[in-house]
Coordinates of C-alpha atoms and ligand atoms in Angstrom, one line a residue:
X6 CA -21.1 -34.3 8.7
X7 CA -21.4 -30.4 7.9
X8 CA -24.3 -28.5 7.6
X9 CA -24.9 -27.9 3.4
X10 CA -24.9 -24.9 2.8
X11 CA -28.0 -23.4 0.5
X12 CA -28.0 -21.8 -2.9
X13 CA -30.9 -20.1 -3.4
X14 CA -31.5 -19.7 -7.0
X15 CA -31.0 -22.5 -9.9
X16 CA -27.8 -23.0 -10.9
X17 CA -27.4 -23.6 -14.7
X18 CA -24.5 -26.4 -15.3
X19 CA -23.6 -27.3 -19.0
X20 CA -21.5 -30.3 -18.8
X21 CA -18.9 -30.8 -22.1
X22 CA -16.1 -32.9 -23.2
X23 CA -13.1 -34.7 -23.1
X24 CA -10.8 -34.7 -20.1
X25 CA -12.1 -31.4 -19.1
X26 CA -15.8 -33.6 -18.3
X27 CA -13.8 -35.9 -16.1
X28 CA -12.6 -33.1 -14.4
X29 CA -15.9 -31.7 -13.9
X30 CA -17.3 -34.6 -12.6
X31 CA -14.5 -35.0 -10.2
X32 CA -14.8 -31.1 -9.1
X33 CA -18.7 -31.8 -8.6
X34 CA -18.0 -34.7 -6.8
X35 CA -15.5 -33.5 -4.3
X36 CA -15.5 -29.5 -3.7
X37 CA -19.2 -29.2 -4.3
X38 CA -21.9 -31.2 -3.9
X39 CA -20.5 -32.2 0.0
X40 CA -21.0 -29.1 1.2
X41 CA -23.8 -27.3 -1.3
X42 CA -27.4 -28.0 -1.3
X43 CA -27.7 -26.9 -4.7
X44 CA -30.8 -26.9 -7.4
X45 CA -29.2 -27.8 -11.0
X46 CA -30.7 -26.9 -14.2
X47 CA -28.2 -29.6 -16.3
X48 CA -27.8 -29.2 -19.8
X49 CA -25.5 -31.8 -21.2
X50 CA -23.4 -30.2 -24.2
X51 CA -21.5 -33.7 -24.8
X52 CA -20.8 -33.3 -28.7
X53 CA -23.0 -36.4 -29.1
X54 CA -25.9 -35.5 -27.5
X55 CA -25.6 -32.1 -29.2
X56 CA -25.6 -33.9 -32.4
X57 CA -28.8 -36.1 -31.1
X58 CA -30.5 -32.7 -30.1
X59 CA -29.7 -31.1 -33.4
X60 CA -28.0 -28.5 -31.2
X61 CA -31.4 -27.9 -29.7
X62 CA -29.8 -28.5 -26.3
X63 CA -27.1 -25.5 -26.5
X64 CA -30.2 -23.2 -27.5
X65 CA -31.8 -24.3 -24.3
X66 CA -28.9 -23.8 -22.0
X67 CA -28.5 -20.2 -23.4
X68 CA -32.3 -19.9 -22.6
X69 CA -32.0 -21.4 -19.1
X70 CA -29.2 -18.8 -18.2
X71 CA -31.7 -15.7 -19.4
X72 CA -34.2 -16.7 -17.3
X73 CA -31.8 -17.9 -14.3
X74 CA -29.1 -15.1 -14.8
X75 CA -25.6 -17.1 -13.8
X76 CA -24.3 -20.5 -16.1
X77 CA -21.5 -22.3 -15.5
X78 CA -20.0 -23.9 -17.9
X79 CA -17.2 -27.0 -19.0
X80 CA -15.2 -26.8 -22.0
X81 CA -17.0 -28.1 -25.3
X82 CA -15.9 -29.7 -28.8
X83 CA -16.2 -27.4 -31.5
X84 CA -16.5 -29.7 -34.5
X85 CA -14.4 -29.9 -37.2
X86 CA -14.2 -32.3 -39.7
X87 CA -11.9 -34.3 -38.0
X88 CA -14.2 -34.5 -34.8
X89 CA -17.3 -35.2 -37.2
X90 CA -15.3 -38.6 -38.4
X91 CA -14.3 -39.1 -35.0
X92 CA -18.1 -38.7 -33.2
X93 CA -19.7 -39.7 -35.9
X94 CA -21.8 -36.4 -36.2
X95 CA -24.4 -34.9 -39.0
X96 CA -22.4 -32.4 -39.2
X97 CA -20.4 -29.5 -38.0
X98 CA -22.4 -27.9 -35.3
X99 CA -21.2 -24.5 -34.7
X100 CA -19.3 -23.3 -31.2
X101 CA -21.7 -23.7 -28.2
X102 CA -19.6 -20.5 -27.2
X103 CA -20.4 -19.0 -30.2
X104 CA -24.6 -19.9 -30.7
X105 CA -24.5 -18.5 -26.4
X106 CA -22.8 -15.3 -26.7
X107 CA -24.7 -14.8 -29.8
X108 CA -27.5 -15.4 -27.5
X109 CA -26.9 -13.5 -24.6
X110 CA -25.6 -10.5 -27.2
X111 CA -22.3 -10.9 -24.3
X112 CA -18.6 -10.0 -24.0
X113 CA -16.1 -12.6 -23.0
X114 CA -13.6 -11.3 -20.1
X115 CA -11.0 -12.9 -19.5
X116 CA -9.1 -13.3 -15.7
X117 CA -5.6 -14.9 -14.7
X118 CA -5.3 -17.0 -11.4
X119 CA -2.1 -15.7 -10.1
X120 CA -0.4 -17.6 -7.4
X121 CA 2.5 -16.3 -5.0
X122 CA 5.1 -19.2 -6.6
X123 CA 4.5 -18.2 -10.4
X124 CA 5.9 -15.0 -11.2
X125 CA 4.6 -13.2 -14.1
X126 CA 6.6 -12.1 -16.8
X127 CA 6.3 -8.5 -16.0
X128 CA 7.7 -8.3 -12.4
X129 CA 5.6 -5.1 -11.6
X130 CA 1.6 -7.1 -12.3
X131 CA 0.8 -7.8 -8.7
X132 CA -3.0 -8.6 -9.3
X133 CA -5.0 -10.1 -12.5
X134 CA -5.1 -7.9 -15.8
X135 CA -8.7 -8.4 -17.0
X136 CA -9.5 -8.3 -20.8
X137 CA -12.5 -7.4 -22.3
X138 CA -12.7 -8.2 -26.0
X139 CA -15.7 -6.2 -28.3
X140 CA -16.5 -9.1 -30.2
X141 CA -17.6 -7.7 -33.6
X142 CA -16.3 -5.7 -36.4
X143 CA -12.8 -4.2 -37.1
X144 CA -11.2 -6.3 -38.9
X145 CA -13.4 -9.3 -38.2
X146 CA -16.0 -8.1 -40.4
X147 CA -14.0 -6.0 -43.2
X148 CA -14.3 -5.3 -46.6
X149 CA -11.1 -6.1 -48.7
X150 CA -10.1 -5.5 -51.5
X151 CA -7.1 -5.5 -54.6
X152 CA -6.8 -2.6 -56.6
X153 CA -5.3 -3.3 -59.9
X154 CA -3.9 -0.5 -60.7
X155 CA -4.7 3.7 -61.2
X156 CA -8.0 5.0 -60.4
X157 CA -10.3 6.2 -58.2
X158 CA -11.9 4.4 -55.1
X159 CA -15.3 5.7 -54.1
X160 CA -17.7 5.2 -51.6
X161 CA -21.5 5.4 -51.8
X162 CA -24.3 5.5 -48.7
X163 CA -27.7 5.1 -49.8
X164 CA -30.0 5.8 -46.9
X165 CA -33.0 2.9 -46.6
X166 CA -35.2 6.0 -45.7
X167 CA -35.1 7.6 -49.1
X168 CA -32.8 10.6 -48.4
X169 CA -30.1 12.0 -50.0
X170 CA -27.1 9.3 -51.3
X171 CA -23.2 10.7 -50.7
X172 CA -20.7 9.6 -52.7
X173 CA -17.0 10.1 -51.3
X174 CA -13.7 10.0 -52.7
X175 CA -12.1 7.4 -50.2
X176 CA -8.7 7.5 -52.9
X177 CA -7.0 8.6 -55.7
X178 CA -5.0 5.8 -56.5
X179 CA -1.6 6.6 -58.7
X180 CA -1.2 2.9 -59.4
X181 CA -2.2 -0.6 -57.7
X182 CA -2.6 -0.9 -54.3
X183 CA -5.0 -2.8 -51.5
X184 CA -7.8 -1.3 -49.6
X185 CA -9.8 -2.4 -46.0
X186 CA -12.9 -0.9 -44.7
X187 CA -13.9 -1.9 -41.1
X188 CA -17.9 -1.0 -40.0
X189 CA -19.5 -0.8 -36.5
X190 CA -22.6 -0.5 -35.1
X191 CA -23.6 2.0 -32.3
X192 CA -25.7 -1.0 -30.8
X193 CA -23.2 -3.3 -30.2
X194 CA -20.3 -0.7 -29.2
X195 CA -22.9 0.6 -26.7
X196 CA -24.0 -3.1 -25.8
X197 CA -20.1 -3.3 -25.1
X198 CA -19.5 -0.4 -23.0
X199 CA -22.7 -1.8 -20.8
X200 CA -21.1 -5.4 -20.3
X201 CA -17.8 -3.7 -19.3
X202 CA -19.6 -1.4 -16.5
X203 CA -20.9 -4.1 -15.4
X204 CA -18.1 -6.5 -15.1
X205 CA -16.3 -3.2 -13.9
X206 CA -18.6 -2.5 -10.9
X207 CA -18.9 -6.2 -10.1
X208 CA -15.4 -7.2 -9.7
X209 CA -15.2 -3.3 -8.0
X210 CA -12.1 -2.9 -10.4
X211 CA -11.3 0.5 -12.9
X212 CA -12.7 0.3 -16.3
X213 CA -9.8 1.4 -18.2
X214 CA -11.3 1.8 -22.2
X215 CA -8.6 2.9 -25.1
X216 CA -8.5 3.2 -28.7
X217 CA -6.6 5.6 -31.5
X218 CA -8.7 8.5 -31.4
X219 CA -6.1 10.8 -31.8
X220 CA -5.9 9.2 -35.4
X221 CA -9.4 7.8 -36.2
X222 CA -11.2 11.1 -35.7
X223 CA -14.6 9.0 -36.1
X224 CA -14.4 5.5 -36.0
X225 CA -12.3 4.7 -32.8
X226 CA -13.7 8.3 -31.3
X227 CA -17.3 6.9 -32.0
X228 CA -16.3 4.4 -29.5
X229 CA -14.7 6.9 -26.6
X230 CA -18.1 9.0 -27.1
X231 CA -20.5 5.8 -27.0
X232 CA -18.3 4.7 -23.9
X233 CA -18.3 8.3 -22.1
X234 CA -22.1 9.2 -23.1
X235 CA -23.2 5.8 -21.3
X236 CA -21.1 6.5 -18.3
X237 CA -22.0 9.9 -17.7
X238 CA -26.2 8.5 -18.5
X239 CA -25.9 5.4 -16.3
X240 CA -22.8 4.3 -14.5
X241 CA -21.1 7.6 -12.7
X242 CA -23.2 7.8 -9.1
X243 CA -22.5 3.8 -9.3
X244 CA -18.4 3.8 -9.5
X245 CA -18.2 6.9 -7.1
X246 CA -20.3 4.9 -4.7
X247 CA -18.3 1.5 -5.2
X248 CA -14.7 3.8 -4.9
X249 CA -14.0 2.6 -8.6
X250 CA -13.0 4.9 -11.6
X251 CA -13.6 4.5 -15.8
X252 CA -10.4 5.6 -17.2
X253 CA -10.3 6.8 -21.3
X254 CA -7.1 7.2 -22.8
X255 CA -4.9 6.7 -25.9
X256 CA -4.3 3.1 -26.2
X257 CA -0.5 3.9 -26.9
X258 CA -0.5 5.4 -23.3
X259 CA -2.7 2.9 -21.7
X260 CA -0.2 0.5 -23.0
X261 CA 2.7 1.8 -21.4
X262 CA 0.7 2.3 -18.1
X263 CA -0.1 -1.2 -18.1
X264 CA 3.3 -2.3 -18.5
X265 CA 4.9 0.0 -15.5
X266 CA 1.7 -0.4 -13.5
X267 CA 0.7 -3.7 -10.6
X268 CA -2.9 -4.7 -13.0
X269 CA -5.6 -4.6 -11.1
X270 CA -7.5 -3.6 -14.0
X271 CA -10.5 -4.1 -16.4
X272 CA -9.0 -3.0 -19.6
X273 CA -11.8 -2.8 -22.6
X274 CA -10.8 -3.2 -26.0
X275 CA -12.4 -2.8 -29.6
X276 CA -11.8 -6.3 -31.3
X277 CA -8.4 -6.4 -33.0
X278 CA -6.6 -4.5 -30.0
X279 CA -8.2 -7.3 -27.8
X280 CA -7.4 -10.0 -29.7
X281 CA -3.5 -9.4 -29.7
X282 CA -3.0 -7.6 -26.5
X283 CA -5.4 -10.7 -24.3
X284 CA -3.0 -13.2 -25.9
X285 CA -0.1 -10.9 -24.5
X286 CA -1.3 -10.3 -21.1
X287 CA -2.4 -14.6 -21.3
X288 CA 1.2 -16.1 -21.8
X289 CA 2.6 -13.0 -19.7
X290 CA 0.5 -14.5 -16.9
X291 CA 1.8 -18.5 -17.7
X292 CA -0.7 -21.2 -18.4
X293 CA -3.7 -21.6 -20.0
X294 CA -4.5 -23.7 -17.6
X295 CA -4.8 -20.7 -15.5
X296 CA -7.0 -18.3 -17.5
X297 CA -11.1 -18.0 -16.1
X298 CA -13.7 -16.5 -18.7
X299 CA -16.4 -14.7 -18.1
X300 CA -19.3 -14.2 -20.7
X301 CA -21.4 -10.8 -19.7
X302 CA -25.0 -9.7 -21.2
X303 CA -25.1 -5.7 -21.7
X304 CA -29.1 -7.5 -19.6
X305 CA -26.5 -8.4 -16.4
X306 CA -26.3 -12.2 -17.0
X307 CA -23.0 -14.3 -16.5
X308 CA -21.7 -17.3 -17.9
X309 CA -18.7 -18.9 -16.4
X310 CA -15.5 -21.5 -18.0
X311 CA -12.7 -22.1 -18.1
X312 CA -10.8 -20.5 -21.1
X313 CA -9.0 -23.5 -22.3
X314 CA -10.7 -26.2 -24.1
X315 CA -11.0 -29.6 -23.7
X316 CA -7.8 -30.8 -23.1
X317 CA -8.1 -33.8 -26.2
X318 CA -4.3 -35.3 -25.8
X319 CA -4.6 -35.6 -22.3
X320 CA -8.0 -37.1 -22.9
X321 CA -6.8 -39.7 -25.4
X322 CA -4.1 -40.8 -22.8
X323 CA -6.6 -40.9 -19.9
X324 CA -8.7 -43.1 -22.5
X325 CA -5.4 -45.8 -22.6
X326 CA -5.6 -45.7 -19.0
X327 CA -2.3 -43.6 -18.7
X328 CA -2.1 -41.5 -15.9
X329 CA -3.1 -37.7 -16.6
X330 CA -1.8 -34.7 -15.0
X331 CA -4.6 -32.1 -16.3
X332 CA -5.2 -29.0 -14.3
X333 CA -7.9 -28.0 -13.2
X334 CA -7.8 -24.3 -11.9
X335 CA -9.9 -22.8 -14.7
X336 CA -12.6 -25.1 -14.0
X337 CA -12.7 -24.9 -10.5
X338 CA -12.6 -21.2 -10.7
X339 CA -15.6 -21.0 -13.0
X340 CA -17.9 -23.0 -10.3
X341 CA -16.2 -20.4 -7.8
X342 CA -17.0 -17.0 -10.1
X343 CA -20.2 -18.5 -10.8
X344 CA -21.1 -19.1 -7.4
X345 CA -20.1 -15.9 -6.0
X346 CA -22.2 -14.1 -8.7
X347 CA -25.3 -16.4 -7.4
X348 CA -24.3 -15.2 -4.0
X349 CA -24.2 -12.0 -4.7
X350 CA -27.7 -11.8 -6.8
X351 CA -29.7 -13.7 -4.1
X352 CA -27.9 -12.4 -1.5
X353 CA -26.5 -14.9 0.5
X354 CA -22.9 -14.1 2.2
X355 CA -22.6 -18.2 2.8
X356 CA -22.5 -18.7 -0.8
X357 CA -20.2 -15.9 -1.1
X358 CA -18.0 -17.6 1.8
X359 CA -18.0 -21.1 0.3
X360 CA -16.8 -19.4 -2.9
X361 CA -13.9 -17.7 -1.5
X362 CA -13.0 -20.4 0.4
X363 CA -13.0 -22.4 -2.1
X364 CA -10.7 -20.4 -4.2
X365 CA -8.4 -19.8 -0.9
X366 CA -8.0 -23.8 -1.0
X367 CA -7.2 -24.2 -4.5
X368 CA -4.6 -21.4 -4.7
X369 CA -3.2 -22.4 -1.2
X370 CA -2.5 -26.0 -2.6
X371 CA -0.8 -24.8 -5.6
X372 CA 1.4 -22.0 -3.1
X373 CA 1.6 -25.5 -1.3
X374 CA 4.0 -27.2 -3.8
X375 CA 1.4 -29.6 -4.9
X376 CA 0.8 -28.9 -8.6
X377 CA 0.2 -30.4 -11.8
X378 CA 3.0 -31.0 -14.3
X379 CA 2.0 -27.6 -16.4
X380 CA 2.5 -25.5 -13.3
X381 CA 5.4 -27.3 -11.9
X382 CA 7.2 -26.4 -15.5
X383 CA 6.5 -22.7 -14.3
X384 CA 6.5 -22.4 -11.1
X385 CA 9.6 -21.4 -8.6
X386 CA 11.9 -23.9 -8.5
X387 CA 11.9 -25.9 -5.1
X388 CA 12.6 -29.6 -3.4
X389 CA 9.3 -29.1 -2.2
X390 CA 7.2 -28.9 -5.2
X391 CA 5.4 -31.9 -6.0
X392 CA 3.8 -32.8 -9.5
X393 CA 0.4 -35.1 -8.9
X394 CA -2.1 -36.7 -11.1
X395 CA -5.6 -34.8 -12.2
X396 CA -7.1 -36.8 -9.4
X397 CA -4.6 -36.2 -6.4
X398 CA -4.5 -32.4 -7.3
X399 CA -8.3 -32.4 -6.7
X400 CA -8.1 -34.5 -3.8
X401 CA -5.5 -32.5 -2.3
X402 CA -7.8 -29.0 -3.2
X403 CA -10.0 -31.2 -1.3
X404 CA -8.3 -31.6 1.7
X405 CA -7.2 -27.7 2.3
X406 CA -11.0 -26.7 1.5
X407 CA -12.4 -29.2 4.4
X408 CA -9.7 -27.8 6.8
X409 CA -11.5 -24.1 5.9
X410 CA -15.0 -24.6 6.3
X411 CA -14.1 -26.0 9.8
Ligands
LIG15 P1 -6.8 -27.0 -25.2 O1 -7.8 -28.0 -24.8 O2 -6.9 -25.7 -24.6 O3 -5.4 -27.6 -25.0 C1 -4.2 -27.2 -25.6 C2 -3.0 -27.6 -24.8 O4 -2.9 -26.7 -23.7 C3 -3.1 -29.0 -24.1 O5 -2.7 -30.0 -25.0 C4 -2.2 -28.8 -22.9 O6 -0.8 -28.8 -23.3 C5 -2.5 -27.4 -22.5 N1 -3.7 -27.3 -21.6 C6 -4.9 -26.7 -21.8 N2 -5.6 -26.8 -20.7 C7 -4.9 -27.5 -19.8 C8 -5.2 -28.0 -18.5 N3 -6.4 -27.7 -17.9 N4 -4.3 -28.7 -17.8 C9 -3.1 -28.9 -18.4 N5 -2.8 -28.5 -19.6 C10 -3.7 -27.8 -20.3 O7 -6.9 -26.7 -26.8 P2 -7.0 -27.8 -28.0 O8 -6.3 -29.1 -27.7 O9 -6.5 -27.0 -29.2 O10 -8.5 -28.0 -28.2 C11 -9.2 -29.2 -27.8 C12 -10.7 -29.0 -28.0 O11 -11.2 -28.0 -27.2 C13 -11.1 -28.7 -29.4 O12 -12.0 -29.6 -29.9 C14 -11.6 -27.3 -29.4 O13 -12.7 -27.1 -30.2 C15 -12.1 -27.2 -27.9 N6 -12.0 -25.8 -27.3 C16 -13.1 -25.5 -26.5 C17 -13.0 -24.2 -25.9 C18 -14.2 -23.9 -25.0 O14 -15.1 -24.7 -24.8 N7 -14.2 -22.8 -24.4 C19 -12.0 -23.4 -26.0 C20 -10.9 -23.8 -26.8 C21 -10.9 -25.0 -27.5 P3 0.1 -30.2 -23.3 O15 -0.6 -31.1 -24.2 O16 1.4 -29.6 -23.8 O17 0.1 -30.7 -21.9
LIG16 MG1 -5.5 -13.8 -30.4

């Protein structure tokens, strides 16, 4: 029997769906609550019992992790009308994802595992490329529009405080055409630029922040001079202490750096460069399987998951009593991340240990040879590589973690 080792502070767990919620009872069950004397503020996010709670219960959790600062949380059902037949629901409740980060005002990073025996795509990325997405406007929250034919497009401001209107010729059109006007709001660039500092300075990675301000002489340099004024105000003394730098350039440049350089990286990005370029860097990396989130407040409060979702098929066959080989990296990893971060804010190095360790035991299985059938699909081929079920790959995870905390 091992000593358990303390967490200090409440954890919050929100528990979800699907095959991903076996997994997460099984992860519980075997890599945490053996060796962690842990407090647990549970909040069950089960589509049903979101649909009993009118969704109450995903306000709470959001609530919980304000006052707690670290969640960690499964993957979740987001309704559709397919799921409302299938659960029998009132109706379509919105994301959980969606009503938290409203919530915690957050950005979503997003980090590969990488593991010695899956090579990514571009042979020079040696450690994880981190994205951070700004999660509103650009495109997202556009104006569009047809123009059916000659004439003049113009734009009028009318200030609420009773001050002078402009009026602007945005085009002279010679003959029919299609106009777009993106918006942003200095609040939630700047809201941004404080959830990548801090992410930054926690993982003690460079910030690397880029846009097209060569071209978009306001809009996209609005952003470099929101991101450079809060840096300068607030976050300077901080990097040069932690040995870390915040990087601005052209995002035509920072994408050719990325592409020659090893990652290691926080790259920020305004919404529609993040969108494309995380879903480059994620199939880059392999499988989805493999892909942590993190949700940061611009307040310094994280919420960890996995970034896949609830993994239905697999679920379905588990349901028939097939066997399942469902991965589950991302899930581990969140506990791990979130963990750390509890570690870190209560300041206990144990915690911090039984994290890393953790993480050392679940990589080291996969490097190993043991691996579930998405990874094996991926991985270098050898006689040595076994594919297990969900359950062995847990148990084995289980195995090389009790060997560490010897
Ligand atoms: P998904 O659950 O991410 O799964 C898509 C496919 O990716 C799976 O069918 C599987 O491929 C592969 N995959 C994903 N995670 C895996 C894992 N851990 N191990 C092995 N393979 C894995 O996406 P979905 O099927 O489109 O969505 C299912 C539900 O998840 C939806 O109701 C959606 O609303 C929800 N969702 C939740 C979140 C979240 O909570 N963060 C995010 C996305 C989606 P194969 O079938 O080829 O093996
Ligand atoms: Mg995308």
């Amino acid at each position: 029997m091992v000593k358990k080792i303390k967490v200090k502070t409440t954890i919050v767990e929100m528990d979800g769906d699907e095959m991903t919620r076996v997994m997460w009872q099984m992860v519980k069950d075997k890599l945490l609550f053996p060796y962690l004397d842990m407090n647990i503020d549970y909040y069950d996010l089960h589509v049903k019992h979101r649909d009993d709670t009118d969704d109450q219960v995903t306000v709470d959790a959001a609530r919980a992790i304000m006052k707690y600062g670290v969640g960690i949380k499964c993957a979740t059902i987001t309704p559709n009308e397919d799921r409302v037949k299938e659960y029998k629901l009132k109706k379509a409740w919105k994301s959980p994802n969606g009503t938290i980060r409203a919530m915690l005002d957050g950005t979503v990073f997003r980090k590969p595992i990488l593991v010695n025996n899956i090579k990514p795509n571009v042979s020079s990325w040696k450690k994880p490329i981190i994205i951070g997405r700004h999660a509103y406007g650009d495109v997202y929250n556009n104006f569009e529009m047809l123009i059916p034919g000659a004439g003049k497009l113009e734009i009028v401001f009318t200030p609420q405080d009773g001050g002078k209107t402009q009026k602007i010729l945005v085009n002279d059109f010679p003959a029919a055409g299609i106009i777009q006007i993106n918006h942003n709001l200095d609040k939630s660039i700047l809201n941004f630029a404080k959830a990548c500092f801090t992410y930054a300075l926690s993982e003690k990675i460079d910030l690397w922040f880029s846009t097209k301000d060569t071209i978009s002489k306001v809009y996209d340099a609005g952003f470099r001079e929101i991101f450079n004024r809060e840096f300068e105000t607030s976050w300077k003394e901080k990097f040069d202490k932690a040995g870390i730098e915040y990087f601005f350039t052209l995002i035509d440049d920072a994408v050719a750096r990325v592409m020659k350089g090893e990652g290691g990286i926080l790259w920020a990005l305004k919404n529609y460069d993040g969108d494309v370029l995380s879903d480059m860097v994620a199939s880059a990396c392999g499988s989805l399987a493999m892909m942590t989130s993190v949700l940061v407040s611009p307040d310094g409060w994280f919420e960890y998951e996995a970034a896949h979702g609830t993994v239905q098929k697999h679920y379905y066959k588990h349901l028939k009593g097939e066997e399942t080989s469902s991965n589950s990296m991302a899930l581990i990893f969140a506990w791990s991340g979130g963990l750390r971060k509890r570690g870190e804010m209560d300041g206990t190095p144990e915690v911090i240990k039984f994290a890393d360790k953790l993480e050392e035991a679940a990589i080291a299985t996969v490097e190993g040879g043991i691996m579930t059938g998405d990874l094996l699909a991926l991985a270098e081929k050898k006689p040595s590589n076994k594919k297990v079920n969900t359950e062995d790959f847990i148990d084995a995870i289980a195995a090389s973690l009790q060997k560490k905390l010897k």
